[in-house]
Amino acid sequence: MALFSKKDKYIRINPNRSTVNQPQIKPEVPDELFSQCPGCKYTIYQKDLGSERICPHCGYTFRISAQERLALTIDMGTFLEMFKGIETQDPLNFPGYRKKLTLMREKTGLDEAVVTGTALIKGEKVALGIMDSNFIMASMGTVVGEKITRLFEYATAEKLPVVLFTASGGARMQEGIMSLMQMAKISAAVKRHSNAGLFYLTILVDPTTGGVTASFAMEGDIILAEPQSLVGFAGRRVIENTVREDLPEDFQKAEFLLEHGFVDAIIKRRELPDTIARLVRLHRRES
């Protein structure tokens, strides 16, 4: 009958029985060995990105640290850091804030989300500020505001141009209104620098958003941006829900801002040092 089958009289032995039920061990690949490009989604060997951190397939500009930015921008050995060691406070006793600060310092090697000082760029001396999104998304707290304000005050006293690389997620919520006050504080220092007839250049890098965009990031005499950088105030979804309209795909990208007159030029990362130096020299000739 079909319900029954003839019993096999032989015993079948698996020749690979020694491997049966043994867990398969997959080789581990270090996380830092490869990166996925946010632009084209290719998985890229880290070495192929080069020191400039540019995707070889689509040209996407990866985010870089303040230390990497310094190495790519300034004349070697000319950076003199200033205003380091200002201690960040916790005015609201915000849960977990002190622990987060400690973790970020250990992870990034920075004391806060901005590095300030003086440097030579192609022989031109500038007061330089670099915001680092690896440190709590370069959110603007009281120390960030204080360091940038002091940078402008020093530049005004020493008659130096200011070059500022902006990157931020906005105001630092853990510091409440004290964070928001930094917008007006820095803007006042920018105004005094401008009244002295001095040059201020901003370079918008990915991402520059929130209160930083609403204040000093857009107050430069000339505003540059890196390709494809996200630049805006509120988030895309917030705006769409408010205006109840679909926004263009490239909305809040540097290219969109250039087209609508909010940015003066988009400059590739490798071209920034020459561009900065040329703009500083042009301004000096007219002063």
Tab-separated table of C-alpha atoms in Angstrom:
chain	number	residue	atom	x	y	z
A	1	MET	CA	0.000	0.000	0.000
A	2	ALA	CA	1.030	3.565	-0.614
A	3	LEU	CA	0.847	4.255	3.084
A	4	PHE	CA	3.712	1.911	3.768
A	5	SER	CA	7.177	1.705	2.284
A	6	LYS	CA	9.800	-0.963	2.367
A	7	LYS	CA	12.218	-0.570	5.224
A	8	ASP	CA	15.806	0.149	4.231
A	9	LYS	CA	17.955	-2.744	5.397
A	10	TYR	CA	21.152	-0.749	5.339
A	11	ILE	CA	22.407	1.788	7.841
A	12	ARG	CA	23.485	5.043	6.226
A	13	ILE	CA	26.520	6.711	7.798
A	14	ASN	CA	27.249	10.391	7.194
A	15	PRO	CA	30.925	10.573	6.177
A	16	ASN	CA	31.032	14.107	7.610
A	17	ARG	CA	29.381	13.155	10.889
A	18	SER	CA	32.171	14.800	12.879
A	19	THR	CA	30.897	18.215	11.736
A	20	VAL	CA	27.208	17.575	12.326
A	21	ASN	CA	25.565	19.932	14.839
A	22	GLN	CA	28.773	21.877	15.298
A	23	PRO	CA	28.247	25.664	15.301
A	24	GLN	CA	29.606	27.436	12.252
A	25	ILE	CA	32.277	29.990	13.067
A	26	LYS	CA	32.149	33.043	10.837
A	27	PRO	CA	35.274	35.122	10.441
A	28	GLU	CA	34.962	38.458	12.208
A	29	VAL	CA	35.516	41.590	10.130
A	30	PRO	CA	36.528	44.664	12.144
A	31	ASP	CA	33.915	47.431	11.974
A	32	GLU	CA	36.565	50.018	11.161
A	33	LEU	CA	37.722	48.120	8.049
A	34	PHE	CA	34.773	49.087	5.815
A	35	SER	CA	32.235	51.900	5.561
A	36	GLN	CA	28.938	52.119	3.698
A	37	CYS	CA	28.568	55.260	1.651
A	38	PRO	CA	25.367	57.148	2.613
A	39	GLY	CA	25.228	58.457	-0.951
A	40	CYS	CA	25.514	55.429	-3.240
A	41	LYS	CA	25.255	52.698	-0.544
A	42	TYR	CA	28.472	51.032	-1.723
A	43	THR	CA	30.527	49.230	0.901
A	44	ILE	CA	33.939	50.856	0.721
A	45	TYR	CA	37.311	49.730	1.977
A	46	GLN	CA	38.405	52.423	4.420
A	47	LYS	CA	41.760	52.946	2.720
A	48	ASP	CA	39.964	53.747	-0.538
A	49	LEU	CA	38.371	56.805	1.098
A	50	GLY	CA	41.789	58.408	1.525
A	51	SER	CA	42.643	61.117	4.013
A	52	GLU	CA	39.979	63.403	2.525
A	53	ARG	CA	37.254	60.801	3.213
A	54	ILE	CA	35.624	61.036	-0.223
A	55	CYS	CA	33.636	58.150	-1.768
A	56	PRO	CA	35.518	56.952	-4.890
A	57	HIS	CA	32.231	55.864	-6.516
A	58	CYS	CA	29.923	58.871	-6.153
A	59	GLY	CA	32.058	61.596	-4.579
A	60	TYR	CA	30.069	61.693	-1.342
A	61	THR	CA	31.847	63.774	1.303
A	62	PHE	CA	32.059	61.845	4.574
A	63	ARG	CA	32.006	63.607	7.925
A	64	ILE	CA	35.424	64.062	9.506
A	65	SER	CA	36.706	64.911	12.970
A	66	ALA	CA	38.203	68.234	14.020
A	67	GLN	CA	41.663	66.639	14.052
A	68	GLU	CA	41.214	65.349	10.499
A	69	ARG	CA	39.944	68.761	9.411
A	70	LEU	CA	43.013	70.461	10.864
A	71	ALA	CA	45.352	68.064	9.057
A	72	LEU	CA	43.636	68.739	5.716
A	73	THR	CA	43.293	72.505	6.061
A	74	ILE	CA	46.187	74.222	7.836
A	75	ASP	CA	49.903	74.521	7.212
A	76	MET	CA	51.542	71.710	9.174
A	77	GLY	CA	52.613	72.603	12.696
A	78	THR	CA	51.081	76.083	12.746
A	79	PHE	CA	47.977	75.490	14.880
A	80	LEU	CA	48.029	77.106	18.321
A	81	GLU	CA	45.006	75.978	20.312
A	82	MET	CA	43.273	78.551	22.488
A	83	PHE	CA	40.597	78.500	25.205
A	84	LYS	CA	41.063	74.798	25.906
A	85	GLY	CA	40.009	73.447	29.282
A	86	ILE	CA	36.906	75.558	29.941
A	87	GLU	CA	34.797	73.219	32.036
A	88	THR	CA	31.269	72.369	30.927
A	89	GLN	CA	28.704	72.776	33.706
A	90	ASP	CA	25.420	70.975	34.282
A	91	PRO	CA	23.120	73.868	35.283
A	92	LEU	CA	19.927	71.801	35.139
A	93	ASN	CA	21.319	68.623	36.726
A	94	PHE	CA	20.094	66.928	33.563
A	95	PRO	CA	19.927	63.122	34.004
A	96	GLY	CA	22.949	61.385	32.459
A	97	TYR	CA	24.527	64.593	31.139
A	98	ARG	CA	27.764	64.434	33.134
A	99	LYS	CA	28.224	60.786	32.219
A	100	LYS	CA	27.640	61.582	28.537
A	101	LEU	CA	30.217	64.366	28.633
A	102	THR	CA	32.793	62.024	30.148
A	103	LEU	CA	32.065	59.390	27.498
A	104	MET	CA	32.370	61.914	24.659
A	105	ARG	CA	35.690	63.230	25.976
A	106	GLU	CA	37.093	59.715	26.114
A	107	LYS	CA	35.750	58.835	22.663
A	108	THR	CA	36.826	61.975	20.782
A	109	GLY	CA	39.808	63.246	22.752
A	110	LEU	CA	38.151	66.688	22.806
A	111	ASP	CA	37.060	68.714	25.808
A	112	GLU	CA	34.060	70.130	23.910
A	113	ALA	CA	32.390	70.238	20.499
A	114	VAL	CA	34.534	73.030	19.048
A	115	VAL	CA	38.285	73.480	18.645
A	116	THR	CA	39.538	77.078	18.517
A	117	GLY	CA	42.896	78.746	17.952
A	118	THR	CA	45.106	80.400	15.362
A	119	ALA	CA	46.793	78.842	12.343
A	120	LEU	CA	48.343	79.521	8.972
A	121	ILE	CA	46.420	78.442	5.880
A	122	LYS	CA	48.667	78.654	2.803
A	123	GLY	CA	50.694	81.245	4.688
A	124	GLU	CA	47.705	83.355	5.776
A	125	LYS	CA	47.200	83.754	9.539
A	126	VAL	CA	43.601	83.279	10.691
A	127	ALA	CA	41.589	82.764	13.844
A	128	LEU	CA	40.182	79.291	13.284
A	129	GLY	CA	37.221	77.422	14.740
A	130	ILE	CA	36.209	73.852	13.870
A	131	MET	CA	33.030	72.252	15.198
A	132	ASP	CA	33.090	68.457	15.539
A	133	SER	CA	29.796	66.576	15.151
A	134	ASN	CA	31.293	63.519	16.861
A	135	PHE	CA	30.907	65.354	20.192
A	136	ILE	CA	27.164	65.262	21.048
A	137	MET	CA	26.463	66.226	17.412
A	138	ALA	CA	28.368	69.488	18.005
A	139	SER	CA	25.350	70.817	19.874
A	140	MET	CA	25.796	74.381	21.063
A	141	GLY	CA	26.206	74.546	24.829
A	142	THR	CA	27.629	77.284	27.025
A	143	VAL	CA	31.257	76.236	26.509
A	144	VAL	CA	30.869	76.064	22.732
A	145	GLY	CA	29.361	79.545	22.839
A	146	GLU	CA	32.090	80.857	25.134
A	147	LYS	CA	34.943	79.487	23.025
A	148	ILE	CA	33.569	80.874	19.764
A	149	THR	CA	32.830	84.244	21.393
A	150	ARG	CA	36.369	84.449	22.766
A	151	LEU	CA	37.736	83.523	19.344
A	152	PHE	CA	35.953	86.495	17.765
A	153	GLU	CA	37.024	88.821	20.571
A	154	TYR	CA	40.649	87.739	20.171
A	155	ALA	CA	40.449	88.122	16.388
A	156	THR	CA	39.001	91.615	16.781
A	157	ALA	CA	41.779	92.663	19.159
A	158	GLU	CA	44.500	91.163	16.947
A	159	LYS	CA	42.857	92.267	13.669
A	160	LEU	CA	42.630	88.722	12.321
A	161	PRO	CA	40.104	87.201	9.920
A	162	VAL	CA	37.936	84.434	11.358
A	163	VAL	CA	37.456	81.127	9.539
A	164	LEU	CA	34.783	78.938	11.095
A	165	PHE	CA	33.786	75.408	10.049
A	166	THR	CA	30.235	74.947	11.320
A	167	ALA	CA	28.588	71.612	12.077
A	168	SER	CA	25.831	71.176	14.611
A	169	GLY	CA	22.567	69.546	15.530
A	170	GLY	CA	21.472	72.801	17.172
A	171	ALA	CA	21.165	73.989	20.754
A	172	ARG	CA	22.164	71.577	23.525
A	173	MET	CA	18.911	70.608	25.221
A	174	GLN	CA	20.707	69.474	28.395
A	175	GLU	CA	21.563	73.122	29.128
A	176	GLY	CA	18.169	74.647	28.353
A	177	ILE	CA	17.920	78.427	27.996
A	178	MET	CA	21.640	78.795	28.754
A	179	SER	CA	22.296	77.096	25.433
A	180	LEU	CA	19.901	79.314	23.489
A	181	MET	CA	21.570	82.431	24.923
A	182	GLN	CA	24.747	81.547	23.033
A	183	MET	CA	23.097	82.502	19.732
A	184	ALA	CA	22.838	86.171	20.715
A	185	LYS	CA	26.157	86.127	22.557
A	186	ILE	CA	28.135	84.897	19.548
A	187	SER	CA	26.221	87.130	17.127
A	188	ALA	CA	27.156	90.184	19.206
A	189	ALA	CA	30.838	89.203	19.006
A	190	VAL	CA	30.496	88.674	15.240
A	191	LYS	CA	29.022	92.171	14.921
A	192	ARG	CA	31.910	93.775	16.827
A	193	HIS	CA	34.374	91.918	14.600
A	194	SER	CA	32.506	93.147	11.512
A	195	ASN	CA	32.396	96.741	12.800
A	196	ALA	CA	36.202	96.609	13.014
A	197	GLY	CA	36.266	95.972	9.256
A	198	LEU	CA	37.498	92.390	9.602
A	199	PHE	CA	36.708	89.390	7.432
A	200	TYR	CA	34.568	86.464	8.593
A	201	LEU	CA	34.336	83.300	6.487
A	202	THR	CA	32.021	80.407	7.300
A	203	ILE	CA	32.215	76.922	5.797
A	204	LEU	CA	29.017	74.934	6.298
A	205	VAL	CA	29.661	71.210	6.673
A	206	ASP	CA	27.342	68.276	7.190
A	207	PRO	CA	25.200	68.784	9.248
A	208	THR	CA	24.681	72.457	10.124
A	209	THR	CA	21.233	72.862	11.648
A	210	GLY	CA	19.157	74.440	14.397
A	211	GLY	CA	20.295	77.458	16.373
A	212	VAL	CA	23.741	77.460	14.779
A	213	THR	CA	22.167	77.986	11.351
A	214	ALA	CA	19.833	80.609	12.814
A	215	SER	CA	22.768	82.645	14.109
A	216	PHE	CA	26.511	82.771	13.440
A	217	ALA	CA	26.703	80.120	10.683
A	218	MET	CA	24.817	82.398	8.279
A	219	GLU	CA	26.453	85.665	9.362
A	220	GLY	CA	29.704	85.277	7.442
A	221	ASP	CA	30.823	87.872	4.912
A	222	ILE	CA	31.209	84.925	2.556
A	223	ILE	CA	29.477	81.587	3.125
A	224	LEU	CA	30.913	78.423	1.597
A	225	ALA	CA	29.681	74.848	1.898
A	226	GLU	CA	30.998	71.361	1.264
A	227	PRO	CA	29.142	69.318	-1.378
A	228	GLN	CA	25.874	67.655	-0.308
A	229	SER	CA	26.016	69.094	3.214
A	230	LEU	CA	22.741	69.177	5.136
A	231	VAL	CA	21.999	72.776	6.128
A	232	GLY	CA	18.752	73.931	7.705
A	233	PHE	CA	16.901	75.006	10.816
A	234	ALA	CA	14.010	72.641	11.544
A	235	GLY	CA	13.898	69.044	10.351
A	236	ARG	CA	12.366	68.068	7.038
A	237	ARG	CA	9.413	66.181	8.563
A	238	VAL	CA	8.609	69.055	10.918
A	239	ILE	CA	8.451	71.489	7.999
A	240	GLU	CA	6.364	69.153	5.830
A	241	ASN	CA	3.881	68.612	8.661
A	242	THR	CA	3.678	72.360	9.233
A	243	VAL	CA	3.232	73.547	5.636
A	244	ARG	CA	1.437	70.336	4.596
A	245	GLU	CA	3.406	70.087	1.379
A	246	ASP	CA	5.976	67.666	0.015
A	247	LEU	CA	9.414	69.235	-0.175
A	248	PRO	CA	11.944	68.720	-3.004
A	249	GLU	CA	14.305	65.766	-2.652
A	250	ASP	CA	17.345	68.028	-2.406
A	251	PHE	CA	15.709	70.384	0.101
A	252	GLN	CA	18.201	71.619	2.746
A	253	LYS	CA	21.176	70.344	0.774
A	254	ALA	CA	24.039	72.724	0.022
A	255	GLU	CA	23.244	72.630	-3.701
A	256	PHE	CA	19.644	73.706	-3.011
A	257	LEU	CA	20.870	76.583	-0.837
A	258	LEU	CA	23.311	77.702	-3.522
A	259	GLU	CA	20.535	77.746	-6.125
A	260	HIS	CA	18.380	79.899	-3.832
A	261	GLY	CA	21.089	82.350	-2.819
A	262	PHE	CA	21.824	81.265	0.750
A	263	VAL	CA	25.352	80.030	-0.027
A	264	ASP	CA	27.997	81.820	-2.087
A	265	ALA	CA	29.837	78.738	-3.375
A	266	ILE	CA	30.213	74.991	-2.913
A	267	ILE	CA	33.853	74.004	-2.619
A	268	LYS	CA	35.314	70.505	-2.719
A	269	ARG	CA	37.228	69.520	0.389
A	270	ARG	CA	40.632	69.343	-1.321
A	271	GLU	CA	40.154	72.861	-2.719
A	272	LEU	CA	39.226	74.540	0.563
A	273	PRO	CA	42.726	75.573	1.775
A	274	ASP	CA	43.531	77.405	-1.474
A	275	THR	CA	40.068	78.984	-1.582
A	276	ILE	CA	40.263	80.176	2.034
A	277	ALA	CA	43.718	81.684	1.550
A	278	ARG	CA	42.672	83.423	-1.673
A	279	LEU	CA	39.616	84.992	-0.007
A	280	VAL	CA	41.673	86.170	2.970
A	281	ARG	CA	44.221	87.780	0.635
A	282	LEU	CA	41.528	89.469	-1.449
A	283	HIS	CA	39.965	90.966	1.647
A	284	ARG	CA	43.308	92.180	2.960
A	285	ARG	CA	44.012	94.045	-0.280
A	286	GLU	CA	40.776	95.976	0.046
A	287	SER	CA	41.218	96.852	3.734
